[in-house]
Structure formats: structure tokens, C-alpha cells
Amino acid sequence: MEPVDRSTIWPYDERGEPRQFYYSRVAHPSGVAAETELGRRENGDALLYASGMGAAITILLAFARPGTTVALAEGCYYGTSKLLGLLDGWGISYVEYDQTGPPPEADIVWVEAPANPLLTMPDWESLRRHPGLVVCDATVATPVYLRGLDEGADVVMHSATKFLTGSHDALLGATVTRDPERSARLREFRGTAGIVAAPDAAAALVRGLGTLDERMARHTETATELARRLEAHPAVSNVRYPGFSGLISFDVEDARRVETSTELILNATSLGGARSTMESRHRWEGDRIPAGLLRFSVGLEDADTLWADLEQAIGH
Ligand code: PLP
């Protein structure tokens, strides 16, 4: 591995001109290495940010203005709807819609593939016909299962905090586009506003991408099996699993009791790590989702061991 260069400055050349790297808010070596690799996977121009939400706000800074309307996939990441709500004072409004069908009229359509935690998928055919800017949060799919730009998205975003880095130890976001003007605008807002990735987090992405295919195959294999067993469990209803990646959600009578009864599965937020996590989302999202909904991020542990932990927690 390349050592991580944490410098914030690099000297100008002998003529006094900036070299490729001169100030880390603009660009740094680990960031460029990670962007090159993610861009290759997505066949686009990738940019990194301080977090997934850092990527989301940069997209809005770059492409929304007072009067902009956003159609947001219902049941998608709660933080995205919260961010759009906070921007009400900036004259940006949003409506939630069922992304399995056509979006309403809007300047920006923001979908999530699949939505966290309701795990629906967008209707790409109608999105391709929509005149607005199509943004796809592909955090849960990762480029292993979805290349959103190929499907018709104008901007793909990721919380790279999740599967892309995969170890619950790096906070990181990314965007990918194929339009040089859009990339330039995102880059300008990112660098000027300073919504930039730390070099260590960028290095974690280079590492994570090196094992992404193998990890995602394992997440999918285990989650497919556990979703099947959950379906058959008499105390479980509404098992939601899109058939790929490591995220399952399901409903139980008393989510708080079940989430606090697991031993191997961490009762913690976030998703996409080697270590499984599970939490009741009602504590954060309120009535936006069913009261008994548990979001279960299936890690890389043994499927039977995870099932034994789930079974004892559900049947407690
Ligand atoms: N998008 C999705 C689908 C997420 O699950 C999350 C975080 O949970 C985010 C965006 C925000 O990412 P971050 O926590 O890296 O800011």
C-alpha cells in the first residue's frame, strides 16, 4: 500500500507554479487514488466528500437554487429527507413519492437503489423519460450490483461509510457523473466550501474497493439465506430484501426488545460493515416507517451463527 500523505501543503514548482497537489482542501494523493479507482468501477468521474451527507449537500449546492423542487423516493434514507426539510428556508421544497412508479414533476428526482430501509427499487424506465436531474443514491447497491449512470442517473452518490469501505471505521461520501460541466461544478463547491474527504478515509476506500466484489458476494449469499429463514419465522412479518447486497428489514412485535437481545449482532446504527448491525429505525424516523421495523445489516459472519443469534433474540 502507498503510505498515506497527510500533508495539507506541497511546495510550488521551481517557477512558483502549483503542482498537481498544493493544498489538501483542493486535492490530495489518497483522494485522487480513491477517486480514480471508484471512477473506473462506475465508468465516470468520481469525487469524494467528508461523508455521504457531505456529498448530498454538495449536489444540492451545485444544482438547486431558490424555487427548486425535489421529488424524493419515499422510504429512503431518513437523513436525506431531513436535509431537504432543513433547506426549506433556502426556498428548496420536496415531496416524497413511490419510486416504484413514475416520479411527479420536479426539477430534481432523488431516488435510492434500493431505499434504506424500505428496500424498494426505482422505476428506471420512467426516470429516463423525466426531464429533471436524476440523482441516485446507490449506497446499498454499490457498483457491484448497479451502475446508476448506465441506468439513466445523471449523478450517482454513495455513502462510502458503508459497504464501499466496509469496516465501520471511515466516514466518507462520493459522487459520480459523466458530464464534465457537472463534475466541475461539484468540484468547485466541494473545494470552496471545504466538504472534503480526510486522507485516511480515502485510503480506506482504496483498500475497501480491493475486496468489494468478494465481500458483496458474501453479504448477498448470507442475507439471501437469512431473509428466507426470517420469512418462515412465525414472529416476523414483512421481510424486505431486494435479492442482493446485505440489507434486510423486517417487522416484529417489540423491536426494542429484539434489538437489545442480540449478542453477536451489534445493536448499533449504520450498515455495510463486516460486523453485522441491527437497530429499530423508529427511534430516528418515527411514523415514517412501521413501529416494529428492524433494519438488519448482514455482515461477513457465518450464516448459521447469525441465525442462532437472531432466533434467540426474536424468541426471547
Ligand atoms: N445514504 C444512505 C442510503 C445512507 O444509508 C446513509 C447513512 O446512513 C447516507 C446516505 C449518509 O451517509 P453518511 O452517514 O456517510 O453521511
GROMACS .gro file of C-alpha atoms and ligand atoms in nm:
model
  332
    1MET     CA    1   0.000   0.000   0.000
    2GLU     CA    2   0.106   0.358  -0.066
    3PRO     CA    3   0.172   0.539   0.263
    4VAL     CA    4  -0.098   0.795   0.347
    5ASP     CA    5   0.026   1.151   0.287
    6ARG     CA    6  -0.149   1.371   0.543
    7SER     CA    7   0.020   1.695   0.433
    8THR     CA    8  -0.204   1.994   0.386
    9ILE     CA    9   0.050   2.174   0.163
   10TRP     CA   10   0.302   2.082  -0.107
   11PRO     CA   11   0.561   2.330  -0.240
   12TYR     CA   12   0.512   2.507  -0.575
   13ASP     CA   13   0.748   2.411  -0.858
   14GLU     CA   14   1.073   2.596  -0.942
   15ARG     CA   15   0.880   2.858  -1.145
   16GLY     CA   16   0.650   2.922  -0.850
   17GLU     CA   17   0.355   2.742  -1.007
   18PRO     CA   18   0.128   2.497  -0.820
   19ARG     CA   19   0.195   2.129  -0.892
   20GLN     CA   20  -0.082   1.861  -0.903
   21PHE     CA   21  -0.108   1.889  -0.524
   22TYR     CA   22  -0.061   2.219  -0.341
   23TYR     CA   23  -0.339   2.242  -0.078
   24SER     CA   24  -0.532   1.942   0.053
   25ARG     CA   25  -0.871   2.115   0.053
   26VAL     CA   26  -0.843   2.117  -0.326
   27ALA     CA   27  -0.694   1.768  -0.378
   28HIS     CA   28  -0.467   1.518  -0.204
   29PRO     CA   29  -0.293   1.199  -0.322
   30SER     CA   30  -0.509   0.943  -0.134
   31GLY     CA   31  -0.824   1.119  -0.253
   32VAL     CA   32  -0.716   1.114  -0.616
   33ALA     CA   33  -0.612   0.746  -0.593
   34ALA     CA   34  -0.952   0.650  -0.449
   35GLU     CA   35  -1.143   0.867  -0.698
   36THR     CA   36  -0.956   0.707  -0.987
   37GLU     CA   37  -1.046   0.357  -0.869
   38LEU     CA   38  -1.413   0.436  -0.792
   39GLY     CA   39  -1.445   0.623  -1.123
   40ARG     CA   40  -1.312   0.316  -1.303
   41ARG     CA   41  -1.573   0.095  -1.131
   42GLU     CA   42  -1.857   0.333  -1.218
   43ASN     CA   43  -1.720   0.439  -1.558
   44GLY     CA   44  -1.750   0.805  -1.459
   45ASP     CA   45  -1.580   1.092  -1.283
   46ALA     CA   46  -1.578   1.025  -0.907
   47LEU     CA   47  -1.535   1.284  -0.632
   48LEU     CA   48  -1.500   1.219  -0.259
   49TYR     CA   49  -1.651   1.418   0.030
   50ALA     CA   50  -1.631   1.428   0.409
   51SER     CA   51  -1.938   1.199   0.438
   52GLY     CA   52  -2.237   1.072   0.241
   53MET     CA   53  -2.434   1.374   0.359
   54GLY     CA   54  -2.142   1.594   0.254
   55ALA     CA   55  -2.191   1.453  -0.097
   56ALA     CA   56  -2.569   1.514  -0.075
   57ILE     CA   57  -2.539   1.880   0.031
   58THR     CA   58  -2.277   1.944  -0.237
   59ILE     CA   59  -2.514   1.806  -0.503
   60LEU     CA   60  -2.784   2.043  -0.377
   61LEU     CA   61  -2.547   2.341  -0.356
   62ALA     CA   62  -2.434   2.274  -0.711
   63PHE     CA   63  -2.769   2.200  -0.880
   64ALA     CA   64  -3.052   2.350  -0.671
   65ARG     CA   65  -3.148   2.716  -0.629
   66PRO     CA   66  -3.437   2.903  -0.468
   67GLY     CA   67  -3.758   2.762  -0.618
   68THR     CA   68  -3.612   2.417  -0.695
   69THR     CA   69  -3.850   2.126  -0.632
   70VAL     CA   70  -3.720   1.780  -0.543
   71ALA     CA   71  -3.915   1.453  -0.578
   72LEU     CA   72  -3.766   1.219  -0.319
   73ALA     CA   73  -3.810   0.843  -0.301
   74GLU     CA   74  -4.035   0.756  -0.009
   75GLY     CA   75  -3.880   0.519   0.245
   76CYS     CA   76  -3.528   0.630   0.155
   77TYR     CA   77  -3.253   0.729   0.399
   78TYR     CA   78  -3.409   0.945   0.668
   79GLY     CA   79  -3.118   1.191   0.673
   80THR     CA   80  -3.180   1.289   0.310
   81SER     CA   81  -3.540   1.388   0.383
   82LYS     CA   82  -3.425   1.571   0.694
   83LEU     CA   83  -3.163   1.764   0.496
   84LEU     CA   84  -3.421   1.864   0.235
   85GLY     CA   85  -3.656   1.976   0.516
   86LEU     CA   86  -3.380   2.195   0.661
   87LEU     CA   87  -3.337   2.360   0.321
   88ASP     CA   88  -3.695   2.486   0.326
   89GLY     CA   89  -3.561   2.824   0.437
   90TRP     CA   90  -3.349   2.835   0.121
   91GLY     CA   91  -3.660   2.804  -0.099
   92ILE     CA   92  -3.599   2.437  -0.184
   93SER     CA   93  -3.907   2.219  -0.144
   94TYR     CA   94  -3.955   1.843  -0.168
   95VAL     CA   95  -4.228   1.584  -0.197
   96GLU     CA   96  -4.192   1.213  -0.129
   97TYR     CA   97  -4.320   0.972  -0.394
   98ASP     CA   98  -4.338   0.597  -0.453
   99GLN     CA   99  -4.022   0.531  -0.655
  100THR     CA  100  -4.154   0.203  -0.793
  101GLY     CA  101  -4.367   0.417  -1.027
  102PRO     CA  102  -4.318   0.736  -1.230
  103PRO     CA  103  -4.196   1.048  -1.048
  104PRO     CA  104  -4.406   1.366  -1.030
  105GLU     CA  105  -4.298   1.687  -1.199
  106ALA     CA  106  -3.984   1.819  -1.028
  107ASP     CA  107  -3.653   1.985  -1.106
  108ILE     CA  108  -3.459   1.709  -0.930
  109VAL     CA  109  -3.567   1.346  -0.882
  110TRP     CA  110  -3.376   1.181  -0.596
  111VAL     CA  111  -3.403   0.803  -0.585
  112GLU     CA  112  -3.232   0.540  -0.375
  113ALA     CA  113  -3.136   0.198  -0.506
  114PRO     CA  114  -3.251   0.020  -0.300
  115ALA     CA  115  -3.417   0.254  -0.049
  116ASN     CA  116  -3.292   0.231   0.308
  117PRO     CA  117  -3.484   0.090   0.499
  118LEU     CA  118  -3.791   0.007   0.284
  119LEU     CA  119  -3.574  -0.156   0.015
  120THR     CA  120  -3.780  -0.064  -0.292
  121MET     CA  121  -3.608  -0.005  -0.627
  122PRO     CA  122  -3.662   0.290  -0.863
  123ASP     CA  123  -3.851   0.263  -1.191
  124TRP     CA  124  -3.566   0.337  -1.431
  125GLU     CA  125  -3.781   0.348  -1.742
  126SER     CA  126  -3.985   0.643  -1.619
  127LEU     CA  127  -3.673   0.811  -1.478
  128ARG     CA  128  -3.507   0.801  -1.820
  129ARG     CA  129  -3.805   0.995  -1.961
  130HIS     CA  130  -3.806   1.254  -1.680
  131PRO     CA  131  -3.673   1.598  -1.779
  132GLY     CA  132  -3.530   1.676  -1.431
  133LEU     CA  133  -3.185   1.598  -1.293
  134VAL     CA  134  -3.186   1.237  -1.173
  135VAL     CA  135  -2.978   1.168  -0.863
  136CYS     CA  136  -2.940   0.808  -0.748
  137ASP     CA  137  -2.813   0.718  -0.401
  138ALA     CA  138  -2.657   0.378  -0.472
  139THR     CA  139  -2.509   0.324  -0.125
  140VAL     CA  140  -2.677  -0.012  -0.066
  141ALA     CA  141  -2.636  -0.149  -0.421
  142THR     CA  142  -2.270  -0.045  -0.464
  143PRO     CA  143  -2.123  -0.059  -0.818
  144VAL     CA  144  -2.116  -0.439  -0.785
  145TYR     CA  145  -2.494  -0.456  -0.836
  146LEU     CA  146  -2.578  -0.125  -1.001
  147ARG     CA  147  -2.415   0.124  -1.230
  148GLY     CA  148  -2.666   0.403  -1.189
  149LEU     CA  149  -2.516   0.615  -1.469
  150ASP     CA  150  -2.578   0.327  -1.713
  151GLU     CA  151  -2.940   0.306  -1.594
  152GLY     CA  152  -3.000   0.675  -1.663
  153ALA     CA  153  -2.899   0.867  -1.350
  154ASP     CA  154  -2.719   1.198  -1.404
  155VAL     CA  155  -2.544   1.188  -1.067
  156VAL     CA  156  -2.476   0.877  -0.857
  157MET     CA  157  -2.396   0.926  -0.491
  158HIS     CA  158  -2.268   0.692  -0.223
  159SER     CA  159  -2.222   0.693   0.148
  160ALA     CA  160  -1.882   0.522   0.124
  161THR     CA  161  -1.902   0.493   0.504
  162LYS     CA  162  -2.100   0.173   0.435
  163PHE     CA  163  -2.015  -0.120   0.205
  164LEU     CA  164  -1.753   0.061  -0.006
  165THR     CA  165  -1.510   0.089   0.286
  166GLY     CA  166  -1.681  -0.192   0.476
  167SER     CA  167  -1.528  -0.182   0.825
  168HIS     CA  168  -1.722   0.081   1.024
  169ASP     CA  169  -1.406   0.289   1.050
  170ALA     CA  170  -1.422   0.557   0.780
  171LEU     CA  171  -1.671   0.842   0.725
  172LEU     CA  172  -1.681   0.916   0.353
  173GLY     CA  173  -1.908   1.015   0.064
  174ALA     CA  174  -1.879   1.011  -0.314
  175THR     CA  175  -2.047   1.136  -0.630
  176VAL     CA  176  -2.001   1.007  -0.983
  177THR     CA  177  -2.106   1.182  -1.304
  178ARG     CA  178  -2.021   1.160  -1.675
  179ASP     CA  179  -2.079   1.524  -1.760
  180PRO     CA  180  -1.757   1.730  -1.726
  181GLU     CA  181  -1.953   2.050  -1.654
  182ARG     CA  182  -2.143   1.886  -1.370
  183SER     CA  183  -1.821   1.739  -1.229
  184ALA     CA  184  -1.651   2.078  -1.244
  185ARG     CA  185  -1.940   2.243  -1.061
  186LEU     CA  186  -1.940   1.977  -0.788
  187ARG     CA  187  -1.563   2.002  -0.755
  188GLU     CA  188  -1.578   2.380  -0.725
  189PHE     CA  189  -1.843   2.375  -0.449
  190ARG     CA  190  -1.665   2.093  -0.268
  191GLY     CA  191  -1.326   2.261  -0.265
  192THR     CA  192  -1.452   2.611  -0.194
  193ALA     CA  193  -1.689   2.501   0.083
  194GLY     CA  194  -1.432   2.252   0.217
  195ILE     CA  195  -1.660   1.944   0.220
  196VAL     CA  196  -1.358   1.724   0.157
  197ALA     CA  197  -1.257   1.369   0.248
  198ALA     CA  198  -0.982   1.304   0.501
  199PRO     CA  199  -0.678   1.127   0.350
  200ASP     CA  200  -0.716   0.825   0.584
  201ALA     CA  201  -1.080   0.776   0.485
  202ALA     CA  202  -0.984   0.797   0.117
  203ALA     CA  203  -0.712   0.536   0.175
  204ALA     CA  204  -0.975   0.314   0.343
  205LEU     CA  205  -1.177   0.335   0.019
  206VAL     CA  206  -0.880   0.218  -0.191
  207ARG     CA  207  -0.847  -0.078   0.047
  208GLY     CA  208  -1.222  -0.144   0.054
  209LEU     CA  209  -1.258  -0.143  -0.325
  210GLY     CA  210  -0.987  -0.410  -0.344
  211THR     CA  211  -1.215  -0.663  -0.171
  212LEU     CA  212  -1.556  -0.521  -0.267
  213ASP     CA  213  -1.660  -0.798  -0.508
  214GLU     CA  214  -1.578  -1.076  -0.266
  215ARG     CA  215  -1.739  -0.901   0.029
  216MET     CA  216  -2.059  -0.817  -0.159
  217ALA     CA  217  -2.092  -1.176  -0.284
  218ARG     CA  218  -2.067  -1.297   0.074
  219HIS     CA  219  -2.310  -1.031   0.209
  220THR     CA  220  -2.561  -1.136  -0.059
  221GLU     CA  221  -2.524  -1.508  -0.001
  222THR     CA  222  -2.574  -1.478   0.375
  223ALA     CA  223  -2.853  -1.219   0.354
  224THR     CA  224  -3.044  -1.428   0.098
  225GLU     CA  225  -3.036  -1.725   0.333
  226LEU     CA  226  -3.130  -1.521   0.642
  227ALA     CA  227  -3.416  -1.344   0.458
  228ARG     CA  228  -3.551  -1.690   0.365
  229ARG     CA  229  -3.535  -1.807   0.727
  230LEU     CA  230  -3.691  -1.483   0.857
  231GLU     CA  231  -3.981  -1.525   0.608
  232ALA     CA  232  -4.059  -1.859   0.767
  233HIS     CA  233  -4.041  -1.730   1.127
  234PRO     CA  234  -4.388  -1.702   1.288
  235ALA     CA  235  -4.299  -1.390   1.492
  236VAL     CA  236  -4.168  -1.196   1.189
  237SER     CA  237  -4.366  -1.013   0.920
  238ASN     CA  238  -4.292  -0.801   0.613
  239VAL     CA  239  -3.944  -0.928   0.533
  240ARG     CA  240  -3.797  -0.684   0.281
  241TYR     CA  241  -3.492  -0.793   0.084
  242PRO     CA  242  -3.418  -0.688  -0.275
  243GLY     CA  243  -3.223  -1.007  -0.360
  244PHE     CA  244  -2.874  -0.853  -0.349
  245SER     CA  245  -2.643  -0.675  -0.104
  246GLY     CA  246  -2.651  -0.707   0.274
  247LEU     CA  247  -2.951  -0.507   0.396
  248ILE     CA  248  -3.275  -0.666   0.521
  249SER     CA  249  -3.561  -0.503   0.706
  250PHE     CA  250  -3.845  -0.683   0.882
  251ASP     CA  251  -4.115  -0.618   1.139
  252VAL     CA  252  -4.158  -0.769   1.485
  253GLU     CA  253  -4.396  -0.701   1.773
  254ASP     CA  254  -4.139  -0.541   2.006
  255ALA     CA  255  -3.841  -0.409   1.808
  256ARG     CA  256  -3.671  -0.253   2.111
  257ARG     CA  257  -3.669  -0.587   2.297
  258VAL     CA  258  -3.535  -0.780   1.997
  259GLU     CA  259  -3.260  -0.529   1.910
  260THR     CA  260  -3.130  -0.529   2.268
  261SER     CA  261  -3.131  -0.911   2.291
  262THR     CA  262  -2.873  -0.991   2.022
  263GLU     CA  263  -2.520  -1.086   2.123
  264LEU     CA  264  -2.314  -1.120   1.805
  265ILE     CA  265  -2.519  -0.870   1.604
  266LEU     CA  266  -2.428  -0.523   1.732
  267ASN     CA  267  -2.719  -0.305   1.839
  268ALA     CA  268  -2.586  -0.002   1.656
  269THR     CA  269  -2.671   0.227   1.371
  270SER     CA  270  -2.516   0.229   1.021
  271LEU     CA  271  -2.475  -0.059   0.777
  272GLY     CA  272  -2.240  -0.219   0.532
  273GLY     CA  273  -1.964  -0.335   0.765
  274ALA     CA  274  -1.800  -0.673   0.815
  275ARG     CA  275  -1.969  -0.682   1.157
  276SER     CA  276  -2.348  -0.720   1.149
  277THR     CA  277  -2.556  -0.437   1.298
  278MET     CA  278  -2.927  -0.412   1.372
  279GLU     CA  279  -3.149  -0.137   1.506
  280SER     CA  280  -3.507  -0.025   1.537
  281ARG     CA  281  -3.540   0.266   1.298
  282HIS     CA  282  -3.849   0.404   1.470
  283ARG     CA  283  -3.628   0.584   1.723
  284TRP     CA  284  -3.499   0.803   1.442
  285GLU     CA  285  -3.770   0.807   1.180
  286GLY     CA  286  -4.093   0.800   1.385
  287ASP     CA  287  -4.408   0.721   1.190
  288ARG     CA  288  -4.232   0.744   0.854
  289ILE     CA  289  -4.180   0.367   0.890
  290PRO     CA  290  -4.359   0.082   1.077
  291ALA     CA  291  -4.308   0.096   1.458
  292GLY     CA  292  -4.176  -0.262   1.468
  293LEU     CA  293  -3.928  -0.228   1.181
  294LEU     CA  294  -3.578  -0.363   1.241
  295ARG     CA  295  -3.303  -0.278   0.996
  296PHE     CA  296  -3.051  -0.558   0.981
  297SER     CA  297  -2.717  -0.511   0.807
  298VAL     CA  298  -2.583  -0.859   0.742
  299GLY     CA  299  -2.208  -0.872   0.791
  300LEU     CA  300  -1.948  -1.128   0.694
  301GLU     CA  301  -2.003  -1.365   0.987
  302ASP     CA  302  -2.116  -1.726   0.948
  303ALA     CA  303  -2.484  -1.753   0.843
  304ASP     CA  304  -2.580  -2.023   1.096
  305THR     CA  305  -2.418  -1.831   1.383
  306LEU     CA  306  -2.607  -1.515   1.282
  307TRP     CA  307  -2.931  -1.710   1.258
  308ALA     CA  308  -2.882  -1.860   1.606
  309ASP     CA  309  -2.835  -1.507   1.743
  310LEU     CA  310  -3.142  -1.374   1.561
  311GLU     CA  311  -3.359  -1.667   1.665
  312GLN     CA  312  -3.274  -1.636   2.033
  313ALA     CA  313  -3.332  -1.257   2.020
  314ILE     CA  314  -3.668  -1.280   1.840
  315GLY     CA  315  -3.789  -1.568   2.057
  316HIS     CA  316  -3.665  -1.422   2.386
  317PLP     N1  317  -2.738   0.745   0.203
  317PLP     C1  318  -2.772   0.628   0.261
  317PLP     C2  319  -2.851   0.528   0.182
  317PLP     C3  320  -2.732   0.600   0.391
  317PLP     O1  321  -2.765   0.483   0.448
  317PLP     C4  322  -2.658   0.698   0.463
  317PLP     C5  323  -2.616   0.677   0.604
  317PLP     O2  324  -2.672   0.601   0.678
  317PLP     C6  325  -2.627   0.818   0.399
  317PLP     C7  326  -2.668   0.838   0.269
  317PLP     C8  327  -2.547   0.924   0.469
  317PLP     O3  328  -2.413   0.887   0.473
  317PLP     P1  329  -2.307   0.936   0.584
  317PLP     O4  330  -2.355   0.880   0.715
  317PLP     O5  331  -2.179   0.880   0.533
  317PLP     O6  332  -2.312   1.085   0.584
   0.00000   0.00000   0.00000
